[in-house]
mmCIF file of C-alpha atoms in Angstrom:
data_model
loop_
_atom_site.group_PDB
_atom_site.id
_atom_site.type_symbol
_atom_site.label_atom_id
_atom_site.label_comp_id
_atom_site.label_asym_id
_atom_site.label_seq_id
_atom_site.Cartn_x
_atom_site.Cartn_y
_atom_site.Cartn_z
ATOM 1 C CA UNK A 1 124.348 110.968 82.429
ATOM 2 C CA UNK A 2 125.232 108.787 79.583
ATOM 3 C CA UNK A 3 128.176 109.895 77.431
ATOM 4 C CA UNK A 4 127.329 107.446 74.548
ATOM 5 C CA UNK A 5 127.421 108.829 70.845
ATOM 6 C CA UNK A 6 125.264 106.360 69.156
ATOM 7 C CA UNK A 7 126.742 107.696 65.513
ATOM 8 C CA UNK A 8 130.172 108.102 66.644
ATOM 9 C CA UNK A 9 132.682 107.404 69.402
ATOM 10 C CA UNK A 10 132.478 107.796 72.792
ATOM 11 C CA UNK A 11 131.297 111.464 73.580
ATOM 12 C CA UNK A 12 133.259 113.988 75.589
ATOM 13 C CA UNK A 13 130.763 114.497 78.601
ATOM 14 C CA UNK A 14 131.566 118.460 78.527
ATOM 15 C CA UNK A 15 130.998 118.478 74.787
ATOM 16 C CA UNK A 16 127.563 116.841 75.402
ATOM 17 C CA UNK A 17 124.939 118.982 74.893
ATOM 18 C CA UNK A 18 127.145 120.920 71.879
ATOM 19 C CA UNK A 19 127.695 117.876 70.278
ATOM 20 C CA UNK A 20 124.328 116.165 70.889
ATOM 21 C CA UNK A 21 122.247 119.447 69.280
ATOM 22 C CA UNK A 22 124.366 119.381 66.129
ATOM 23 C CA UNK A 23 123.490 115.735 66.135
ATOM 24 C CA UNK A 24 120.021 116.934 66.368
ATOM 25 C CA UNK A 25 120.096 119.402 63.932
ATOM 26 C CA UNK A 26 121.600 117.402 61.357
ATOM 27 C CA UNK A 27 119.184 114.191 61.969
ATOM 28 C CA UNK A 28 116.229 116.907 60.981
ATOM 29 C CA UNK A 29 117.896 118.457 57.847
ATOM 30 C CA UNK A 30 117.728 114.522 56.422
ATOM 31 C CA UNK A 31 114.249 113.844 58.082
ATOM 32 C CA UNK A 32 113.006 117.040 55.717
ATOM 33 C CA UNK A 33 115.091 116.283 52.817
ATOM 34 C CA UNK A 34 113.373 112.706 52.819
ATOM 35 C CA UNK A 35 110.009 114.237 53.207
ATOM 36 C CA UNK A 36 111.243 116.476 50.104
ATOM 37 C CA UNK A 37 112.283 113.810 48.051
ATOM 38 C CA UNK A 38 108.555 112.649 47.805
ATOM 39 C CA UNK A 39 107.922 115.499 44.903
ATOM 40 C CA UNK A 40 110.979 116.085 42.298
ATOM 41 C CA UNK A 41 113.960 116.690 43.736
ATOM 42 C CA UNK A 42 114.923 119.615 41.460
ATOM 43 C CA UNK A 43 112.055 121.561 42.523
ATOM 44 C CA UNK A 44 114.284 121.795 45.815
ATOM 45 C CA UNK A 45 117.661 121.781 44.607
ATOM 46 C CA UNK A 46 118.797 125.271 46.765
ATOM 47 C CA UNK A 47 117.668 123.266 49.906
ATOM 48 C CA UNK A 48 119.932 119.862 48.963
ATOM 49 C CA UNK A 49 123.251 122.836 47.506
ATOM 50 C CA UNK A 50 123.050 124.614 50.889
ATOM 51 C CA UNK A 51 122.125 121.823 53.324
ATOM 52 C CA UNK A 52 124.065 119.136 52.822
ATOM 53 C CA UNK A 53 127.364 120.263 54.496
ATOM 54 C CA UNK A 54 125.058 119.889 57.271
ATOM 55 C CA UNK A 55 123.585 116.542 57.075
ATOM 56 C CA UNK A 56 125.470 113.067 56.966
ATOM 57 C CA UNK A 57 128.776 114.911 56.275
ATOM 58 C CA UNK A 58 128.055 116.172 59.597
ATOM 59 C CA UNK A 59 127.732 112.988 61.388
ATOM 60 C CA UNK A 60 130.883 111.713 60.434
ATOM 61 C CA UNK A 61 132.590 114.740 60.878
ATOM 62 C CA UNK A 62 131.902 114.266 64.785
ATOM 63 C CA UNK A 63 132.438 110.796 64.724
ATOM 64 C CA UNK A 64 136.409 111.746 63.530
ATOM 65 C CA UNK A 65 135.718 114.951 66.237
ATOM 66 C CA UNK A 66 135.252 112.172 69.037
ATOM 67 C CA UNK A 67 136.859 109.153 68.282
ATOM 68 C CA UNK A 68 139.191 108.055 71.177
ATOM 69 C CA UNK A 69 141.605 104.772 70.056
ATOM 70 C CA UNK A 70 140.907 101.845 72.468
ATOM 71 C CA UNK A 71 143.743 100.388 74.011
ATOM 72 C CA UNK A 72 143.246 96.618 72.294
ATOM 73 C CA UNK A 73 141.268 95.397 69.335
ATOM 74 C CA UNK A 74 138.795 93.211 71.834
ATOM 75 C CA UNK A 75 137.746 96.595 73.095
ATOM 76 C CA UNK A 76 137.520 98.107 70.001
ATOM 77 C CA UNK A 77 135.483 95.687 68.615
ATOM 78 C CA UNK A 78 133.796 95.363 71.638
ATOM 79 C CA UNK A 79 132.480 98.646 71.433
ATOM 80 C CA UNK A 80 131.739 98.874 67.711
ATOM 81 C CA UNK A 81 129.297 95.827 68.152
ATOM 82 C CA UNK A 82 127.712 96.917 71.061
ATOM 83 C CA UNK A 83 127.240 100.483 69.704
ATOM 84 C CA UNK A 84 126.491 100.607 66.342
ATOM 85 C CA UNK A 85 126.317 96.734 64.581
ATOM 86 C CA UNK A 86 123.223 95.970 67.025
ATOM 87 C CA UNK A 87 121.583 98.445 66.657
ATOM 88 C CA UNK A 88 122.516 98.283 62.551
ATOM 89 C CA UNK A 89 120.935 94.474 62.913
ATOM 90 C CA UNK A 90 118.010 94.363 64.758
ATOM 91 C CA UNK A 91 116.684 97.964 63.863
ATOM 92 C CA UNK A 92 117.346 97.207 60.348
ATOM 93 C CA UNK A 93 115.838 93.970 59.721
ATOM 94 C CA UNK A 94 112.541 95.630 61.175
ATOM 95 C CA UNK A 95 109.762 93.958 60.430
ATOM 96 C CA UNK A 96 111.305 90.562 60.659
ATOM 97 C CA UNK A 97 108.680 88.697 58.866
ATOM 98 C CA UNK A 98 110.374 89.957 55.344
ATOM 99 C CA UNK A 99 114.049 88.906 56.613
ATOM 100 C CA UNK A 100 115.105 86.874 54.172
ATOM 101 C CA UNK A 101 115.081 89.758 51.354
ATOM 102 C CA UNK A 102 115.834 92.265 53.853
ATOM 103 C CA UNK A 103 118.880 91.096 55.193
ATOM 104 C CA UNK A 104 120.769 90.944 51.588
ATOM 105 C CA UNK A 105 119.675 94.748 51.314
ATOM 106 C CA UNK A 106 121.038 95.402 55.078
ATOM 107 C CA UNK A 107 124.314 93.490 54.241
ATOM 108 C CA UNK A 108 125.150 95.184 51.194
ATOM 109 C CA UNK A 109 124.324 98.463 52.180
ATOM 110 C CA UNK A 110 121.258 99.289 49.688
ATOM 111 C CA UNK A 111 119.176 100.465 52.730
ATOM 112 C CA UNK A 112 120.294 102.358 55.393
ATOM 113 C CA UNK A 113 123.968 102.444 53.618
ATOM 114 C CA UNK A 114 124.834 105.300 56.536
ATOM 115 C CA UNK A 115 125.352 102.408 58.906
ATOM 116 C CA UNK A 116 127.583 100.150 56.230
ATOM 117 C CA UNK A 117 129.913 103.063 55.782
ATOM 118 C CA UNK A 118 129.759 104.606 59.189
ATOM 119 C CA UNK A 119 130.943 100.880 60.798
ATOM 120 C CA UNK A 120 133.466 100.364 58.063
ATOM 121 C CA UNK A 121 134.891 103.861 57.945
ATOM 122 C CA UNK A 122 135.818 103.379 61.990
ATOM 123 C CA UNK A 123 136.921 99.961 61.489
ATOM 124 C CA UNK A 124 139.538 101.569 58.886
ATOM 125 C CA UNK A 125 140.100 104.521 61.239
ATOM 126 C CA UNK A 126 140.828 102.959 64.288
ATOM 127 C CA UNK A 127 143.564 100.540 62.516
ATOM 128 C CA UNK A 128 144.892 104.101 60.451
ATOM 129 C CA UNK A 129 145.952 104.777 64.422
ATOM 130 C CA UNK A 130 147.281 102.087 65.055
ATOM 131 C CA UNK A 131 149.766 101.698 62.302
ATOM 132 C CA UNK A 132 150.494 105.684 62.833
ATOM 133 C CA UNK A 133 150.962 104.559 66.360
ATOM 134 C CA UNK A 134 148.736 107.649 66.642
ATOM 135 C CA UNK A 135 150.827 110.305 65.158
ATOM 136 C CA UNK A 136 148.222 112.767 63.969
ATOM 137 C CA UNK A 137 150.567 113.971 60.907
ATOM 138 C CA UNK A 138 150.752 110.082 60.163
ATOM 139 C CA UNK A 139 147.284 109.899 60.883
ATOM 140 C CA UNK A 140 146.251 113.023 58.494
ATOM 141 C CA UNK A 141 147.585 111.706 56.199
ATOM 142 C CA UNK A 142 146.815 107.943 55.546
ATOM 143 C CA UNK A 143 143.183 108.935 56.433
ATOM 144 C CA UNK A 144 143.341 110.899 52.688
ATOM 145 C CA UNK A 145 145.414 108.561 51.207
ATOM 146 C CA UNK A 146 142.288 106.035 52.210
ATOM 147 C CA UNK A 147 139.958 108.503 50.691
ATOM 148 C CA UNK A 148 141.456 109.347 47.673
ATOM 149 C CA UNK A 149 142.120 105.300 46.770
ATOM 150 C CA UNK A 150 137.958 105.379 48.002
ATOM 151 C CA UNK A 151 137.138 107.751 45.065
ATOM 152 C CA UNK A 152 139.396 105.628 42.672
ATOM 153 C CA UNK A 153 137.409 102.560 43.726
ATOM 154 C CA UNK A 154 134.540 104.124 43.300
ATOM 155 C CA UNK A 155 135.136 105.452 39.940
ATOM 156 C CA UNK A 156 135.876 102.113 38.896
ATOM 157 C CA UNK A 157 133.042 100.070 40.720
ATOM 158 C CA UNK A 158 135.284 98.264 42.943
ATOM 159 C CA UNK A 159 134.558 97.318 46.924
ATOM 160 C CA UNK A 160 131.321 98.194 45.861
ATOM 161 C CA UNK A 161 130.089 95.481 48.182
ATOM 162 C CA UNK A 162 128.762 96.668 51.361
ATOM 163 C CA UNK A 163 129.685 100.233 50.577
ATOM 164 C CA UNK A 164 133.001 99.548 51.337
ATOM 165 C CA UNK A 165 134.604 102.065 49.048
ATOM 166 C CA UNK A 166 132.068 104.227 50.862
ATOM 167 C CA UNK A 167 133.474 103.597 54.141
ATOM 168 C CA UNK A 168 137.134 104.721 52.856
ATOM 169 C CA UNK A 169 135.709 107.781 51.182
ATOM 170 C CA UNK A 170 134.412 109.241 54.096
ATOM 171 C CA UNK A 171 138.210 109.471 55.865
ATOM 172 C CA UNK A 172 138.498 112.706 54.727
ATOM 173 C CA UNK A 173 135.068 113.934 57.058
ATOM 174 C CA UNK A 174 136.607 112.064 59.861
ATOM 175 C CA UNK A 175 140.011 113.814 58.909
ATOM 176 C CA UNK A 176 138.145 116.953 58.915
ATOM 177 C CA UNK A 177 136.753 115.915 62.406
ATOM 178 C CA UNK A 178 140.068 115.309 63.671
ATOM 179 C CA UNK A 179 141.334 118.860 62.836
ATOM 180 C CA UNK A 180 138.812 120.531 64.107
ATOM 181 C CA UNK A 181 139.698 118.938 67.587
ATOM 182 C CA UNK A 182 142.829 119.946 67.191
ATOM 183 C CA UNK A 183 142.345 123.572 66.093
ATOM 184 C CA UNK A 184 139.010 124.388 67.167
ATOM 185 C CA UNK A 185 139.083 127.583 69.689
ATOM 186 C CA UNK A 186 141.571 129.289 66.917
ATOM 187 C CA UNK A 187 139.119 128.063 64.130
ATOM 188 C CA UNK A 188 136.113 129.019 65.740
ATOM 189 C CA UNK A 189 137.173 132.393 66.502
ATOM 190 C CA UNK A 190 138.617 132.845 63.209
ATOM 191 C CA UNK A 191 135.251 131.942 61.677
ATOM 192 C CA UNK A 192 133.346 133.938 64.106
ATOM 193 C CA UNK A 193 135.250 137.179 63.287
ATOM 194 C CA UNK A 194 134.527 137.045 59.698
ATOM 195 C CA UNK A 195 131.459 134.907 59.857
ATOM 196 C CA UNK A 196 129.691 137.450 57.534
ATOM 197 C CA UNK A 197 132.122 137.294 54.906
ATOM 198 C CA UNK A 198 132.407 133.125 55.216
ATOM 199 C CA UNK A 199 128.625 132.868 55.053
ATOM 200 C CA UNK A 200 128.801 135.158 51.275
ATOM 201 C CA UNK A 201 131.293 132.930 49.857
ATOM 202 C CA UNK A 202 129.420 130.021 50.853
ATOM 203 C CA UNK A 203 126.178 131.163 49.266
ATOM 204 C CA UNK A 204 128.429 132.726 46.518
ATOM 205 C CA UNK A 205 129.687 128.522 46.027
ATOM 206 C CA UNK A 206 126.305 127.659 46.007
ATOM 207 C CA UNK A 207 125.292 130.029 43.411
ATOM 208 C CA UNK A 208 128.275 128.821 41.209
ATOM 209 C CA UNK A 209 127.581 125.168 42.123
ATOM 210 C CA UNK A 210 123.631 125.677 40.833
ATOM 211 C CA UNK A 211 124.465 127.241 37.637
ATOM 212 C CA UNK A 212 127.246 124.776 36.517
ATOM 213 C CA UNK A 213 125.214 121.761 37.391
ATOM 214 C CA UNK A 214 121.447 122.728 37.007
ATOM 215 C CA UNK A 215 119.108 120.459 38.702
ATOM 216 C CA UNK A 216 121.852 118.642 40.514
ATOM 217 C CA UNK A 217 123.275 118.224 44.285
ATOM 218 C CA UNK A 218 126.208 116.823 45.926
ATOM 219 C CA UNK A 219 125.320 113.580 47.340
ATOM 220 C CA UNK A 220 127.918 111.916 50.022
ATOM 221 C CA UNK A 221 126.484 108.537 49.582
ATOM 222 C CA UNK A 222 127.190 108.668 45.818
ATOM 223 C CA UNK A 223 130.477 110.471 45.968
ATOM 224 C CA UNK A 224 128.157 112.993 43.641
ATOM 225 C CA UNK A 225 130.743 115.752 44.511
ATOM 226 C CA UNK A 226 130.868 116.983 40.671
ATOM 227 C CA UNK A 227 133.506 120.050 41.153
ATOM 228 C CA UNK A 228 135.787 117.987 44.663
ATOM 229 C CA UNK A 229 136.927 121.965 45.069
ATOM 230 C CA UNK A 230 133.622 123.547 45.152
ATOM 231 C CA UNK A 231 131.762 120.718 46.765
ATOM 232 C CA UNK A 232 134.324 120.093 49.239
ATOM 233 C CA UNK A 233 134.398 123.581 50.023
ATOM 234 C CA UNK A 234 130.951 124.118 50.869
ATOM 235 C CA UNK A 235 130.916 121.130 52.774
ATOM 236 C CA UNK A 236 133.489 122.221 54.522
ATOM 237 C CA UNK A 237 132.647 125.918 55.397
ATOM 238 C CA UNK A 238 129.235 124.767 55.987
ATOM 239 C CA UNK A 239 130.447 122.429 59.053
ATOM 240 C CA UNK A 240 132.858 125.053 60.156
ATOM 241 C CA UNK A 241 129.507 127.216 60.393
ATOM 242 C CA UNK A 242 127.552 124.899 62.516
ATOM 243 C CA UNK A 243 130.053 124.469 64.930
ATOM 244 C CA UNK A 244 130.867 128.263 65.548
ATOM 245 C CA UNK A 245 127.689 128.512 65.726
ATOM 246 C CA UNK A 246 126.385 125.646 68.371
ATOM 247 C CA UNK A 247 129.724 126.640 70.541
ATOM 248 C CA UNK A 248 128.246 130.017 70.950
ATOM 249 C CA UNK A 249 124.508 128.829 72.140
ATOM 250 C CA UNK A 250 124.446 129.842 75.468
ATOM 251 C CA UNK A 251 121.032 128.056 76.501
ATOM 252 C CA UNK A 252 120.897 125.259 73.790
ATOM 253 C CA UNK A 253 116.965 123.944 73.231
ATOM 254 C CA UNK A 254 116.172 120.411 75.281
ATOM 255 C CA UNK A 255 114.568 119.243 72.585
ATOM 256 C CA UNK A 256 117.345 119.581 69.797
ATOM 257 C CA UNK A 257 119.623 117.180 72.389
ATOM 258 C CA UNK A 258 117.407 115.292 73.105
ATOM 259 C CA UNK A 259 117.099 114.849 69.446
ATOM 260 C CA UNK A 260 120.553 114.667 69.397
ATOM 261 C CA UNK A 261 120.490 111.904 71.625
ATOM 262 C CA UNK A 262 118.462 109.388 70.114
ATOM 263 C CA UNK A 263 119.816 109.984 66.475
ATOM 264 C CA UNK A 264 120.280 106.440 65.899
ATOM 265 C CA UNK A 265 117.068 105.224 66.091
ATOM 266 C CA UNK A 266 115.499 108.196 64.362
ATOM 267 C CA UNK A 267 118.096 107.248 61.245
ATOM 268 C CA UNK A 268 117.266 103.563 61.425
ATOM 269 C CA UNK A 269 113.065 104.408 61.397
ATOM 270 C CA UNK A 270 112.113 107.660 60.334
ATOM 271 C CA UNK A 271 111.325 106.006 56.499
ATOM 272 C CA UNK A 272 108.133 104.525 58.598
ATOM 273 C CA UNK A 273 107.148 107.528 59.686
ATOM 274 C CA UNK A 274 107.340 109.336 56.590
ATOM 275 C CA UNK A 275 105.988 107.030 54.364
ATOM 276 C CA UNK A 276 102.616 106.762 57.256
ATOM 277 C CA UNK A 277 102.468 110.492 57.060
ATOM 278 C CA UNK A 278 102.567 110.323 53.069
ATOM 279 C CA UNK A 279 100.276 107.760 53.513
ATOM 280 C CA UNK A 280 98.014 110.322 55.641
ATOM 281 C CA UNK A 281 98.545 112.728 52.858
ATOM 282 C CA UNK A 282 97.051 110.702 50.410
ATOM 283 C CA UNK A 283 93.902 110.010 52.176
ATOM 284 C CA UNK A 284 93.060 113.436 52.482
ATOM 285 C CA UNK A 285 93.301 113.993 48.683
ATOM 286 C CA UNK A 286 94.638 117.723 48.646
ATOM 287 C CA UNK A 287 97.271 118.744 46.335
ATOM 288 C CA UNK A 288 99.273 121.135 48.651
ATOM 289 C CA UNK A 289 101.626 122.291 45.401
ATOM 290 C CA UNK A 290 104.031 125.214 46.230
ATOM 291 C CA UNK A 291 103.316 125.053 50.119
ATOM 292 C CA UNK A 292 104.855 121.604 50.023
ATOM 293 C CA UNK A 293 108.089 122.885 51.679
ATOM 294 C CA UNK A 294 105.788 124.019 55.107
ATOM 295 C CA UNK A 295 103.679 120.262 55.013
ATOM 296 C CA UNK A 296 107.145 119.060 54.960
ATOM 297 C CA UNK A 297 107.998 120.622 58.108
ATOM 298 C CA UNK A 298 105.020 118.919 59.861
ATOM 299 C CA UNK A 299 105.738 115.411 58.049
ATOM 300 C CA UNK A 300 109.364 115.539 59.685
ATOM 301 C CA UNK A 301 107.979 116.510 63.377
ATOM 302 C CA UNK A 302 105.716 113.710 63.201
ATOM 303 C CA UNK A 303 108.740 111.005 61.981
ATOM 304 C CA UNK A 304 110.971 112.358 64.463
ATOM 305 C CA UNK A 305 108.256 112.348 67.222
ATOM 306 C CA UNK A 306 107.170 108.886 66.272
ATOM 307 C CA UNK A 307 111.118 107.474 66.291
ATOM 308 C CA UNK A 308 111.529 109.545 69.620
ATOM 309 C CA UNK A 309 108.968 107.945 71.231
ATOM 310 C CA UNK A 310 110.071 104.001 70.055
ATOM 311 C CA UNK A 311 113.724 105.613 71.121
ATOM 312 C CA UNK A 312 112.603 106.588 74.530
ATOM 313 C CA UNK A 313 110.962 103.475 74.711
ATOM 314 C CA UNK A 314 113.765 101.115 74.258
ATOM 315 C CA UNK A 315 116.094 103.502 76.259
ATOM 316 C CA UNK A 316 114.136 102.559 79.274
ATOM 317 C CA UNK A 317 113.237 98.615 78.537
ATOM 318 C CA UNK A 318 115.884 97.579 75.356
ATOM 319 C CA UNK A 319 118.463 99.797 75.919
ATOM 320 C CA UNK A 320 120.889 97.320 73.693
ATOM 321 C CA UNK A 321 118.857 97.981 70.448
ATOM 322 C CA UNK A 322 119.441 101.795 70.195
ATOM 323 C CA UNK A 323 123.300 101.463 71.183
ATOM 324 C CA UNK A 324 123.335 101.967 74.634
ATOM 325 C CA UNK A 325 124.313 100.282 78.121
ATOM 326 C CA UNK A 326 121.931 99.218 80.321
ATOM 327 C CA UNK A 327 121.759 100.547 83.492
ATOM 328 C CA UNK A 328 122.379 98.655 86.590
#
C-alpha cells in the first residue's frame, strides 16, 4: 500500500486510514464551501464560523502531524518536487492552451494559493529543523517566531509575492501539528472526557465570533483571523475535535479514504467540476432559493466524483502528476 500524503509528508502507514479520512473530510468541507460561495457568502456565514477549523487549517495541521526531516537537502528537495511542485505544475497550468496568463497566476499564488503556501511553508519547516538540529522546544518555537513575523508581513504587504508571507503564517498549524504528535493519546483522551463541554464552548466562540463580526468569517488564506484569540481558538478546538473523533472510528467509510487519498487532485480540479455543475444549473433555469444548501451537497459529490475519477485515472497510467511513485 502506498504511504504517500500528497498534502503533506510522508504518511505513517498505521496512521493511514485515520489520517487519509480526515484528509477526506476536510477536502469535502471546501468542495461545499466553493459550491456555497456561488450565492452570497453571508447567507452562509454559520457554515464558514464553524467549518473552517476543519478545512485547509486542517491540511496543514497534518502536514506538521507527519512531517519526518530528511537526512540531506537533495532528499528533501527531492521529495518536495516529486510530491507536491509536479503535481502544483502540470495540474495547475490545466488547460495548457491559456499558459501564458496562467502560469503568472500559478507562480504568484492567485489560483490555487494552497499549493504556494503549502510548498513554501515545508521548505521553511524543514530548514526550522535543521537549524534546531531538531530540538522540538527549539523547533516550537522558531516555527511561531516565523508566524508571528508572517502576520507582520502581511499587515504590511510584504513577501506578498507567491504567498510567501502565507507560507510563514501557517507555522503555527504545522506547530499545532507537531504537538499533537507529541501529546496526542493524553490530548485525545482529555478531549474525549469532556467532549460535551469542548463542543459548547466552541459553538459558544462561534456565537461570540458571529455577533462581533456580522457577516464575516475567518479566512486562513487572508490571515482574516479578526479576534487571533477567538479565531485561533476555534480553529484550534475544532481540529482537536476531528481528531478525537476519527481516532475513535472503529470501521472508518472506504470512500472517505479513498477521498482522503486522492486529495490532491481533487484540490487542484474540483473548480471544473463545480463551475460544469453550475453550468448544469443554469440550463435548467430553476431558482432553488433556501434549499440551496441540499443542491450544494449534490454539486460537491459530482466535483469530487469527477476529480476521483481523473485521480484514479492517473494513479494507474500518470502516477507522477497526482504526487505519487510509480509502481514497478
Amino acid at each position: 500500500m502506498n504511504s504517500t500524503n500528497y498534502l503533506g509528508s510522508s504518511l505513517l502507514p498505521q496512521r493511514k486510514q485515520y489520517i487519509d479520512a480526515l484528509r477526506g473530510l476536510s477536502m469535502i468541507i471546501v468542495v461545499y464551501g466553493h459550491c456555497l460561495l456561488a450565492k452570497s457568502r453571508t447567507d452562509y456565514t454559520a457554515y464558514f464560523v464553524f467549518f473552517s477549523p476543519i478545512n485547509v487549517a486542517l491540511f496543514f495541521t497534518i502536514s506538521g502531524y507527519l512531517f519526518k526531516p530528511k537526512k540531506s537537502d537533495f532528499e528533501f528537495f527531492k521529495n518536495l518536487f516529486l510530491r507536491l511542485v509536479i503535481p502544483w505544475l502540470v495540474l495547475g497550468l490545466f488547460p495548457y492552451y491559456n499558459i501564458s496568463w496562467k502560469l503568472p497566476l500559478l507562480l504568484s499564488g492567485t489560483s490555487y494559493w494552497f499549493m504556494n503556501a503549502l510548498i513554501i511553508g515545508e521548505i521553511l519547516w524543514y530548514y526550522i529543523h535543521k537549524v534546531a538540529r531538531n530540538n522540538e522546544k527549539t523547533v516550537i518555537l522558531l516555527g511561531l517566531l516565523v508566524s508571528a513575523s508572517g502576520l507582520l508581513c502581511f499587515r504590511f504587504g510584504w513577501l506578498n509575492e507567491g504567498m510567501i508571507n502565507r507560507g510563514m503564517v501557517i507555522l503555527w498549524l504545522f506547530v499545532l501539528g507537531l504537538l499533537i504528535r507529541k501529546y496526542e493519546v493524553s490530548l485525545v483522551t482529555f478531549v474525549k472526557k469532556y467532549m460535551i463541554w469542548i463542543l459548547m464552548v466552541f459553538v459558544v466562540m462561534g456565537v461570540v465570533f458571529m455577533y462581533l463580526y456580522p457577516g464575516e468569517f475567518y479566512d486562513v488564506k487572508w490571515n482574516r483571523y479578526y479576534f487571533i484569540p477567538l479565531t485561533w481558538g476555534l480553529i484550534i478546538l475544532g481540529i482537536l475535535m476531528a481528531f478525537t473523533l476519527f481516532s475513535h472510528v472503529k470501521q472508518i467509510p472506504q470512500w472517505i479514504v479513498l477521498l482522503g487519498q486522492n486529495t490532491l487532485a481533487i484540490y487542484m480540479l474540483h473548480d471544473y467540476g463545480v463551475a460544469a455543475f453550475r453550468k448544469l444549473l443554469s440550463m435548467s433555469g430553476l431558482d432553488f432559493g433556501l434549499f440551496y444548501p441540499v443542491v450544494a451537497v449534490i454539486g460537491t459529490c459530482f466535483a469530487c466524483a469527477c476529480c476521483l475519477a481523473f485521480s484514479l485515472l492517473a494513479n494507474r497510467y500518470l502516477p507522477e502528476i497526482v504526487g505519487r511513485k510509480r509502481n514497478n
